[in-house]
């Protein structure tokens, strides 16, 4: 079930043209930056996006301009993940084709993070999500006390059965202005 849904959403996301995505990315970025979770945060964790995902680059640049500490994920075998300080000089491509931090990294403890911008493929309106299947975020968020938020396209809103380990994102921003 989850595997089929992942495949379907991924296809729909990849089918969105740049012309469709850019206004949605801009609208979602604007809403994210205006949100109290962001405004009050000193340390914001986000991710480096795949081409088919919400594009985080503008958000990262604005957060740095706003004087926030920006973190990105570093993954390890067995579904382990840390958040490290974003440094464009330390990025290298992984086997998944994603940029990931390499080298001598500054790891930030979960208790020091105010807001995590959580990626995913499918979301319920209540904030439950299906990610890419690695379980990294489910494990990390289990012990995270700060705020969580996601930015998604309308095609990512889905109904699906929850599992015991699923943890909801507190706030899901959906761009529905173009519907």
JSON list of C-alpha atoms in Angstrom, two decimals:
[
{"chain": "A", "resi": 1, "resn": "UNK", "atom": "CA", "xyz": [0.00, 0.00, 0.00]},
{"chain": "A", "resi": 2, "resn": "UNK", "atom": "CA", "xyz": [2.63, 2.54, 1.09]},
{"chain": "A", "resi": 3, "resn": "UNK", "atom": "CA", "xyz": [4.96, 1.52, -1.73]},
{"chain": "A", "resi": 4, "resn": "UNK", "atom": "CA", "xyz": [2.23, 2.03, -4.32]},
{"chain": "A", "resi": 5, "resn": "UNK", "atom": "CA", "xyz": [1.25, 5.38, -2.87]},
{"chain": "A", "resi": 6, "resn": "UNK", "atom": "CA", "xyz": [4.90, 6.49, -2.81]},
{"chain": "A", "resi": 7, "resn": "UNK", "atom": "CA", "xyz": [5.26, 5.58, -6.48]},
{"chain": "A", "resi": 8, "resn": "UNK", "atom": "CA", "xyz": [2.03, 7.34, -7.47]},
{"chain": "A", "resi": 9, "resn": "UNK", "atom": "CA", "xyz": [2.87, 10.59, -5.63]},
{"chain": "A", "resi": 10, "resn": "UNK", "atom": "CA", "xyz": [6.44, 10.58, -6.90]},
{"chain": "A", "resi": 11, "resn": "UNK", "atom": "CA", "xyz": [5.13, 10.30, -10.48]},
{"chain": "A", "resi": 12, "resn": "UNK", "atom": "CA", "xyz": [2.67, 13.15, -9.90]},
{"chain": "A", "resi": 13, "resn": "UNK", "atom": "CA", "xyz": [5.36, 15.35, -8.37]},
{"chain": "A", "resi": 14, "resn": "UNK", "atom": "CA", "xyz": [7.77, 14.62, -11.21]},
{"chain": "A", "resi": 15, "resn": "UNK", "atom": "CA", "xyz": [5.00, 15.44, -13.71]},
{"chain": "A", "resi": 16, "resn": "UNK", "atom": "CA", "xyz": [4.72, 19.02, -12.38]},
{"chain": "A", "resi": 17, "resn": "UNK", "atom": "CA", "xyz": [6.42, 21.46, -14.73]},
{"chain": "A", "resi": 18, "resn": "UNK", "atom": "CA", "xyz": [8.76, 24.22, -13.54]},
{"chain": "A", "resi": 19, "resn": "UNK", "atom": "CA", "xyz": [6.03, 26.70, -14.55]},
{"chain": "A", "resi": 20, "resn": "UNK", "atom": "CA", "xyz": [3.63, 24.93, -12.17]},
{"chain": "A", "resi": 21, "resn": "UNK", "atom": "CA", "xyz": [6.17, 24.45, -9.38]},
{"chain": "A", "resi": 22, "resn": "UNK", "atom": "CA", "xyz": [7.76, 27.91, -9.22]},
{"chain": "A", "resi": 23, "resn": "UNK", "atom": "CA", "xyz": [4.65, 29.86, -8.13]},
{"chain": "A", "resi": 24, "resn": "UNK", "atom": "CA", "xyz": [3.82, 27.12, -5.61]},
{"chain": "A", "resi": 25, "resn": "UNK", "atom": "CA", "xyz": [7.37, 27.12, -4.23]},
{"chain": "A", "resi": 26, "resn": "UNK", "atom": "CA", "xyz": [7.29, 30.92, -3.95]},
{"chain": "A", "resi": 27, "resn": "UNK", "atom": "CA", "xyz": [3.89, 30.95, -2.21]},
{"chain": "A", "resi": 28, "resn": "UNK", "atom": "CA", "xyz": [4.93, 28.18, 0.19]},
{"chain": "A", "resi": 29, "resn": "UNK", "atom": "CA", "xyz": [8.26, 29.84, 0.97]},
{"chain": "A", "resi": 30, "resn": "UNK", "atom": "CA", "xyz": [6.45, 33.10, 1.75]},
{"chain": "A", "resi": 31, "resn": "UNK", "atom": "CA", "xyz": [4.00, 31.33, 4.07]},
{"chain": "A", "resi": 32, "resn": "UNK", "atom": "CA", "xyz": [6.79, 29.42, 5.78]},
{"chain": "A", "resi": 33, "resn": "UNK", "atom": "CA", "xyz": [8.78, 32.61, 6.42]},
{"chain": "A", "resi": 34, "resn": "UNK", "atom": "CA", "xyz": [5.70, 34.37, 7.85]},
{"chain": "A", "resi": 35, "resn": "UNK", "atom": "CA", "xyz": [4.78, 31.49, 10.15]},
{"chain": "A", "resi": 36, "resn": "UNK", "atom": "CA", "xyz": [5.27, 32.07, 13.91]},
{"chain": "A", "resi": 37, "resn": "UNK", "atom": "CA", "xyz": [7.22, 28.78, 14.19]},
{"chain": "A", "resi": 38, "resn": "UNK", "atom": "CA", "xyz": [9.79, 30.22, 11.78]},
{"chain": "A", "resi": 39, "resn": "UNK", "atom": "CA", "xyz": [9.69, 33.77, 13.12]},
{"chain": "A", "resi": 40, "resn": "UNK", "atom": "CA", "xyz": [10.39, 32.62, 16.68]},
{"chain": "A", "resi": 41, "resn": "UNK", "atom": "CA", "xyz": [13.05, 30.06, 15.73]},
{"chain": "A", "resi": 42, "resn": "UNK", "atom": "CA", "xyz": [16.76, 30.75, 16.13]},
{"chain": "A", "resi": 43, "resn": "UNK", "atom": "CA", "xyz": [17.82, 27.38, 14.75]},
{"chain": "A", "resi": 44, "resn": "UNK", "atom": "CA", "xyz": [16.00, 25.93, 11.75]},
{"chain": "A", "resi": 45, "resn": "UNK", "atom": "CA", "xyz": [16.62, 22.49, 10.26]},
{"chain": "A", "resi": 46, "resn": "UNK", "atom": "CA", "xyz": [15.58, 21.97, 6.65]},
{"chain": "A", "resi": 47, "resn": "UNK", "atom": "CA", "xyz": [16.68, 19.71, 3.79]},
{"chain": "A", "resi": 48, "resn": "UNK", "atom": "CA", "xyz": [18.30, 19.95, 0.38]},
{"chain": "A", "resi": 49, "resn": "UNK", "atom": "CA", "xyz": [15.55, 19.15, -2.08]},
{"chain": "A", "resi": 50, "resn": "UNK", "atom": "CA", "xyz": [15.34, 16.80, -5.03]},
{"chain": "A", "resi": 51, "resn": "UNK", "atom": "CA", "xyz": [14.21, 18.48, -8.27]},
{"chain": "A", "resi": 52, "resn": "UNK", "atom": "CA", "xyz": [10.63, 17.14, -7.86]},
{"chain": "A", "resi": 53, "resn": "UNK", "atom": "CA", "xyz": [10.24, 18.45, -4.29]},
{"chain": "A", "resi": 54, "resn": "UNK", "atom": "CA", "xyz": [9.45, 21.84, -2.84]},
{"chain": "A", "resi": 55, "resn": "UNK", "atom": "CA", "xyz": [12.65, 23.82, -3.47]},
{"chain": "A", "resi": 56, "resn": "UNK", "atom": "CA", "xyz": [14.35, 24.79, -0.20]},
{"chain": "A", "resi": 57, "resn": "UNK", "atom": "CA", "xyz": [17.19, 26.92, -1.59]},
{"chain": "A", "resi": 58, "resn": "UNK", "atom": "CA", "xyz": [15.36, 30.26, -1.30]},
{"chain": "A", "resi": 59, "resn": "UNK", "atom": "CA", "xyz": [14.21, 29.36, 2.19]},
{"chain": "A", "resi": 60, "resn": "UNK", "atom": "CA", "xyz": [17.79, 28.50, 3.23]},
{"chain": "A", "resi": 61, "resn": "UNK", "atom": "CA", "xyz": [19.15, 31.77, 1.79]},
{"chain": "A", "resi": 62, "resn": "UNK", "atom": "CA", "xyz": [16.46, 33.84, 3.51]},
{"chain": "A", "resi": 63, "resn": "UNK", "atom": "CA", "xyz": [16.96, 32.08, 6.86]},
{"chain": "A", "resi": 64, "resn": "UNK", "atom": "CA", "xyz": [20.69, 32.85, 6.67]},
{"chain": "A", "resi": 65, "resn": "UNK", "atom": "CA", "xyz": [19.89, 36.50, 5.86]},
{"chain": "A", "resi": 66, "resn": "UNK", "atom": "CA", "xyz": [17.51, 36.52, 8.83]},
{"chain": "A", "resi": 67, "resn": "UNK", "atom": "CA", "xyz": [20.44, 35.53, 11.04]},
{"chain": "A", "resi": 68, "resn": "UNK", "atom": "CA", "xyz": [19.16, 32.05, 11.81]},
{"chain": "A", "resi": 69, "resn": "UNK", "atom": "CA", "xyz": [21.35, 29.01, 12.25]},
{"chain": "A", "resi": 70, "resn": "UNK", "atom": "CA", "xyz": [20.46, 26.68, 9.36]},
{"chain": "A", "resi": 71, "resn": "UNK", "atom": "CA", "xyz": [20.88, 22.92, 9.67]},
{"chain": "A", "resi": 72, "resn": "UNK", "atom": "CA", "xyz": [20.61, 20.12, 7.14]},
{"chain": "A", "resi": 73, "resn": "UNK", "atom": "CA", "xyz": [20.40, 16.35, 7.63]},
{"chain": "A", "resi": 74, "resn": "UNK", "atom": "CA", "xyz": [23.34, 13.98, 7.54]},
{"chain": "A", "resi": 75, "resn": "UNK", "atom": "CA", "xyz": [22.26, 10.35, 7.27]},
{"chain": "A", "resi": 76, "resn": "UNK", "atom": "CA", "xyz": [24.07, 7.22, 8.39]},
{"chain": "A", "resi": 77, "resn": "UNK", "atom": "CA", "xyz": [23.44, 3.50, 7.95]},
{"chain": "A", "resi": 78, "resn": "UNK", "atom": "CA", "xyz": [20.56, 1.86, 9.88]},
{"chain": "A", "resi": 79, "resn": "UNK", "atom": "CA", "xyz": [18.25, 4.87, 9.56]},
{"chain": "A", "resi": 80, "resn": "UNK", "atom": "CA", "xyz": [20.30, 7.14, 11.81]},
{"chain": "A", "resi": 81, "resn": "UNK", "atom": "CA", "xyz": [20.33, 10.89, 11.12]},
{"chain": "A", "resi": 82, "resn": "UNK", "atom": "CA", "xyz": [21.84, 14.02, 12.62]},
{"chain": "A", "resi": 83, "resn": "UNK", "atom": "CA", "xyz": [21.36, 17.66, 11.78]},
{"chain": "A", "resi": 84, "resn": "UNK", "atom": "CA", "xyz": [24.53, 19.58, 11.01]},
{"chain": "A", "resi": 85, "resn": "UNK", "atom": "CA", "xyz": [25.28, 23.23, 10.35]},
{"chain": "A", "resi": 86, "resn": "UNK", "atom": "CA", "xyz": [24.69, 24.11, 6.69]},
{"chain": "A", "resi": 87, "resn": "UNK", "atom": "CA", "xyz": [27.88, 24.94, 4.84]},
{"chain": "A", "resi": 88, "resn": "UNK", "atom": "CA", "xyz": [27.66, 25.02, 1.02]},
{"chain": "A", "resi": 89, "resn": "UNK", "atom": "CA", "xyz": [31.42, 24.32, 0.90]},
{"chain": "A", "resi": 90, "resn": "UNK", "atom": "CA", "xyz": [30.92, 20.91, 2.53]},
{"chain": "A", "resi": 91, "resn": "UNK", "atom": "CA", "xyz": [28.33, 19.44, 0.19]},
{"chain": "A", "resi": 92, "resn": "UNK", "atom": "CA", "xyz": [28.89, 16.36, -1.97]},
{"chain": "A", "resi": 93, "resn": "UNK", "atom": "CA", "xyz": [26.50, 14.17, -3.99]},
{"chain": "A", "resi": 94, "resn": "UNK", "atom": "CA", "xyz": [25.36, 10.89, -2.41]},
{"chain": "A", "resi": 95, "resn": "UNK", "atom": "CA", "xyz": [24.47, 7.64, -4.18]},
{"chain": "A", "resi": 96, "resn": "UNK", "atom": "CA", "xyz": [20.84, 8.88, -4.17]},
{"chain": "A", "resi": 97, "resn": "UNK", "atom": "CA", "xyz": [21.93, 11.92, -6.19]},
{"chain": "A", "resi": 98, "resn": "UNK", "atom": "CA", "xyz": [21.25, 14.19, -3.23]},
{"chain": "A", "resi": 99, "resn": "UNK", "atom": "CA", "xyz": [23.71, 16.69, -1.90]},
{"chain": "A", "resi": 100, "resn": "UNK", "atom": "CA", "xyz": [24.81, 15.82, 1.60]},
{"chain": "A", "resi": 101, "resn": "UNK", "atom": "CA", "xyz": [27.28, 17.41, 4.01]},
{"chain": "A", "resi": 102, "resn": "UNK", "atom": "CA", "xyz": [30.75, 15.80, 4.13]},
{"chain": "A", "resi": 103, "resn": "UNK", "atom": "CA", "xyz": [33.87, 16.24, 6.19]},
{"chain": "A", "resi": 104, "resn": "UNK", "atom": "CA", "xyz": [34.25, 17.79, 9.63]},
{"chain": "A", "resi": 105, "resn": "UNK", "atom": "CA", "xyz": [30.65, 18.57, 10.55]},
{"chain": "A", "resi": 106, "resn": "UNK", "atom": "CA", "xyz": [29.15, 20.47, 13.44]},
{"chain": "A", "resi": 107, "resn": "UNK", "atom": "CA", "xyz": [26.32, 18.30, 14.79]},
{"chain": "A", "resi": 108, "resn": "UNK", "atom": "CA", "xyz": [23.55, 20.12, 16.65]},
{"chain": "A", "resi": 109, "resn": "UNK", "atom": "CA", "xyz": [21.66, 18.32, 19.43]},
{"chain": "A", "resi": 110, "resn": "UNK", "atom": "CA", "xyz": [17.86, 17.94, 18.97]},
{"chain": "A", "resi": 111, "resn": "UNK", "atom": "CA", "xyz": [17.26, 20.05, 22.10]},
{"chain": "A", "resi": 112, "resn": "UNK", "atom": "CA", "xyz": [19.00, 22.99, 20.39]},
{"chain": "A", "resi": 113, "resn": "UNK", "atom": "CA", "xyz": [16.72, 22.91, 17.31]},
{"chain": "A", "resi": 114, "resn": "UNK", "atom": "CA", "xyz": [13.63, 25.14, 17.32]},
{"chain": "A", "resi": 115, "resn": "UNK", "atom": "CA", "xyz": [12.02, 24.07, 14.05]},
{"chain": "A", "resi": 116, "resn": "UNK", "atom": "CA", "xyz": [12.43, 21.12, 11.68]},
{"chain": "A", "resi": 117, "resn": "UNK", "atom": "CA", "xyz": [11.18, 21.52, 8.13]},
{"chain": "A", "resi": 118, "resn": "UNK", "atom": "CA", "xyz": [10.18, 17.94, 7.36]},
{"chain": "A", "resi": 119, "resn": "UNK", "atom": "CA", "xyz": [10.20, 16.46, 3.84]},
{"chain": "A", "resi": 120, "resn": "UNK", "atom": "CA", "xyz": [7.90, 13.67, 2.71]},
{"chain": "A", "resi": 121, "resn": "UNK", "atom": "CA", "xyz": [5.86, 12.32, -0.17]},
{"chain": "A", "resi": 122, "resn": "UNK", "atom": "CA", "xyz": [2.29, 11.96, 1.10]},
{"chain": "A", "resi": 123, "resn": "UNK", "atom": "CA", "xyz": [0.60, 13.82, 3.95]},
{"chain": "A", "resi": 124, "resn": "UNK", "atom": "CA", "xyz": [-2.78, 13.71, 5.59]},
{"chain": "A", "resi": 125, "resn": "UNK", "atom": "CA", "xyz": [-4.33, 17.06, 6.49]},
{"chain": "A", "resi": 126, "resn": "UNK", "atom": "CA", "xyz": [-3.61, 16.16, 10.13]},
{"chain": "A", "resi": 127, "resn": "UNK", "atom": "CA", "xyz": [0.11, 16.09, 9.36]},
{"chain": "A", "resi": 128, "resn": "UNK", "atom": "CA", "xyz": [0.81, 12.37, 9.20]},
{"chain": "A", "resi": 129, "resn": "UNK", "atom": "CA", "xyz": [3.31, 11.62, 6.47]},
{"chain": "A", "resi": 130, "resn": "UNK", "atom": "CA", "xyz": [4.77, 8.95, 4.28]},
{"chain": "A", "resi": 131, "resn": "UNK", "atom": "CA", "xyz": [8.40, 9.64, 3.55]},
{"chain": "A", "resi": 132, "resn": "UNK", "atom": "CA", "xyz": [10.79, 7.92, 1.21]},
{"chain": "A", "resi": 133, "resn": "UNK", "atom": "CA", "xyz": [10.88, 4.77, 3.32]},
{"chain": "A", "resi": 134, "resn": "UNK", "atom": "CA", "xyz": [14.14, 5.17, 5.23]},
{"chain": "A", "resi": 135, "resn": "UNK", "atom": "CA", "xyz": [12.45, 5.96, 8.52]},
{"chain": "A", "resi": 136, "resn": "UNK", "atom": "CA", "xyz": [15.02, 8.67, 9.34]},
{"chain": "A", "resi": 137, "resn": "UNK", "atom": "CA", "xyz": [12.52, 11.37, 10.27]},
{"chain": "A", "resi": 138, "resn": "UNK", "atom": "CA", "xyz": [10.14, 9.04, 12.17]},
{"chain": "A", "resi": 139, "resn": "UNK", "atom": "CA", "xyz": [13.05, 7.97, 14.37]},
{"chain": "A", "resi": 140, "resn": "UNK", "atom": "CA", "xyz": [14.38, 11.49, 14.82]},
{"chain": "A", "resi": 141, "resn": "UNK", "atom": "CA", "xyz": [11.03, 13.14, 15.54]},
{"chain": "A", "resi": 142, "resn": "UNK", "atom": "CA", "xyz": [10.15, 10.54, 18.15]},
{"chain": "A", "resi": 143, "resn": "UNK", "atom": "CA", "xyz": [12.43, 12.35, 20.63]},
{"chain": "A", "resi": 144, "resn": "UNK", "atom": "CA", "xyz": [12.12, 15.88, 19.27]},
{"chain": "A", "resi": 145, "resn": "UNK", "atom": "CA", "xyz": [10.29, 18.46, 21.38]},
{"chain": "A", "resi": 146, "resn": "UNK", "atom": "CA", "xyz": [10.51, 21.49, 19.06]},
{"chain": "A", "resi": 147, "resn": "UNK", "atom": "CA", "xyz": [8.22, 22.55, 16.22]},
{"chain": "A", "resi": 148, "resn": "UNK", "atom": "CA", "xyz": [7.77, 20.71, 12.92]},
{"chain": "A", "resi": 149, "resn": "UNK", "atom": "CA", "xyz": [6.42, 21.99, 9.63]},
{"chain": "A", "resi": 150, "resn": "UNK", "atom": "CA", "xyz": [6.16, 20.74, 6.04]},
{"chain": "A", "resi": 151, "resn": "UNK", "atom": "CA", "xyz": [5.54, 22.48, 2.72]},
{"chain": "A", "resi": 152, "resn": "UNK", "atom": "CA", "xyz": [3.69, 20.42, 0.13]},
{"chain": "A", "resi": 153, "resn": "UNK", "atom": "CA", "xyz": [1.90, 20.48, -3.20]},
{"chain": "A", "resi": 154, "resn": "UNK", "atom": "CA", "xyz": [-1.84, 19.64, -3.49]},
{"chain": "A", "resi": 155, "resn": "UNK", "atom": "CA", "xyz": [-1.10, 16.25, -5.09]},
{"chain": "A", "resi": 156, "resn": "UNK", "atom": "CA", "xyz": [0.70, 15.22, -1.87]},
{"chain": "A", "resi": 157, "resn": "UNK", "atom": "CA", "xyz": [-2.46, 15.44, 0.27]},
{"chain": "A", "resi": 158, "resn": "UNK", "atom": "CA", "xyz": [-3.63, 11.85, 0.69]},
{"chain": "A", "resi": 159, "resn": "UNK", "atom": "CA", "xyz": [-5.60, 9.65, 3.03]},
{"chain": "A", "resi": 160, "resn": "UNK", "atom": "CA", "xyz": [-3.81, 6.52, 4.21]},
{"chain": "A", "resi": 161, "resn": "UNK", "atom": "CA", "xyz": [-3.77, 4.15, 7.17]},
{"chain": "A", "resi": 162, "resn": "UNK", "atom": "CA", "xyz": [-1.50, 5.17, 10.00]},
{"chain": "A", "resi": 163, "resn": "UNK", "atom": "CA", "xyz": [1.04, 2.92, 11.64]},
{"chain": "A", "resi": 164, "resn": "UNK", "atom": "CA", "xyz": [2.05, 2.96, 15.29]},
{"chain": "A", "resi": 165, "resn": "UNK", "atom": "CA", "xyz": [5.39, 4.65, 14.67]},
{"chain": "A", "resi": 166, "resn": "UNK", "atom": "CA", "xyz": [3.93, 7.46, 12.52]},
{"chain": "A", "resi": 167, "resn": "UNK", "atom": "CA", "xyz": [4.48, 10.90, 14.02]},
{"chain": "A", "resi": 168, "resn": "UNK", "atom": "CA", "xyz": [2.48, 13.86, 12.76]},
{"chain": "A", "resi": 169, "resn": "UNK", "atom": "CA", "xyz": [4.07, 17.10, 11.61]},
{"chain": "A", "resi": 170, "resn": "UNK", "atom": "CA", "xyz": [2.52, 19.98, 13.61]},
{"chain": "A", "resi": 171, "resn": "UNK", "atom": "CA", "xyz": [1.87, 22.23, 10.64]},
{"chain": "A", "resi": 172, "resn": "UNK", "atom": "CA", "xyz": [1.43, 21.32, 6.97]},
{"chain": "A", "resi": 173, "resn": "UNK", "atom": "CA", "xyz": [1.47, 24.22, 4.51]},
{"chain": "A", "resi": 174, "resn": "UNK", "atom": "CA", "xyz": [-0.27, 23.30, 1.27]},
{"chain": "A", "resi": 175, "resn": "UNK", "atom": "CA", "xyz": [-0.31, 25.58, -1.74]},
{"chain": "A", "resi": 176, "resn": "UNK", "atom": "CA", "xyz": [-3.95, 25.52, -2.77]},
{"chain": "A", "resi": 177, "resn": "UNK", "atom": "CA", "xyz": [-4.00, 28.98, -4.33]},
{"chain": "A", "resi": 178, "resn": "UNK", "atom": "CA", "xyz": [-3.73, 27.54, -7.82]},
{"chain": "A", "resi": 179, "resn": "UNK", "atom": "CA", "xyz": [-6.50, 24.98, -7.55]}
]
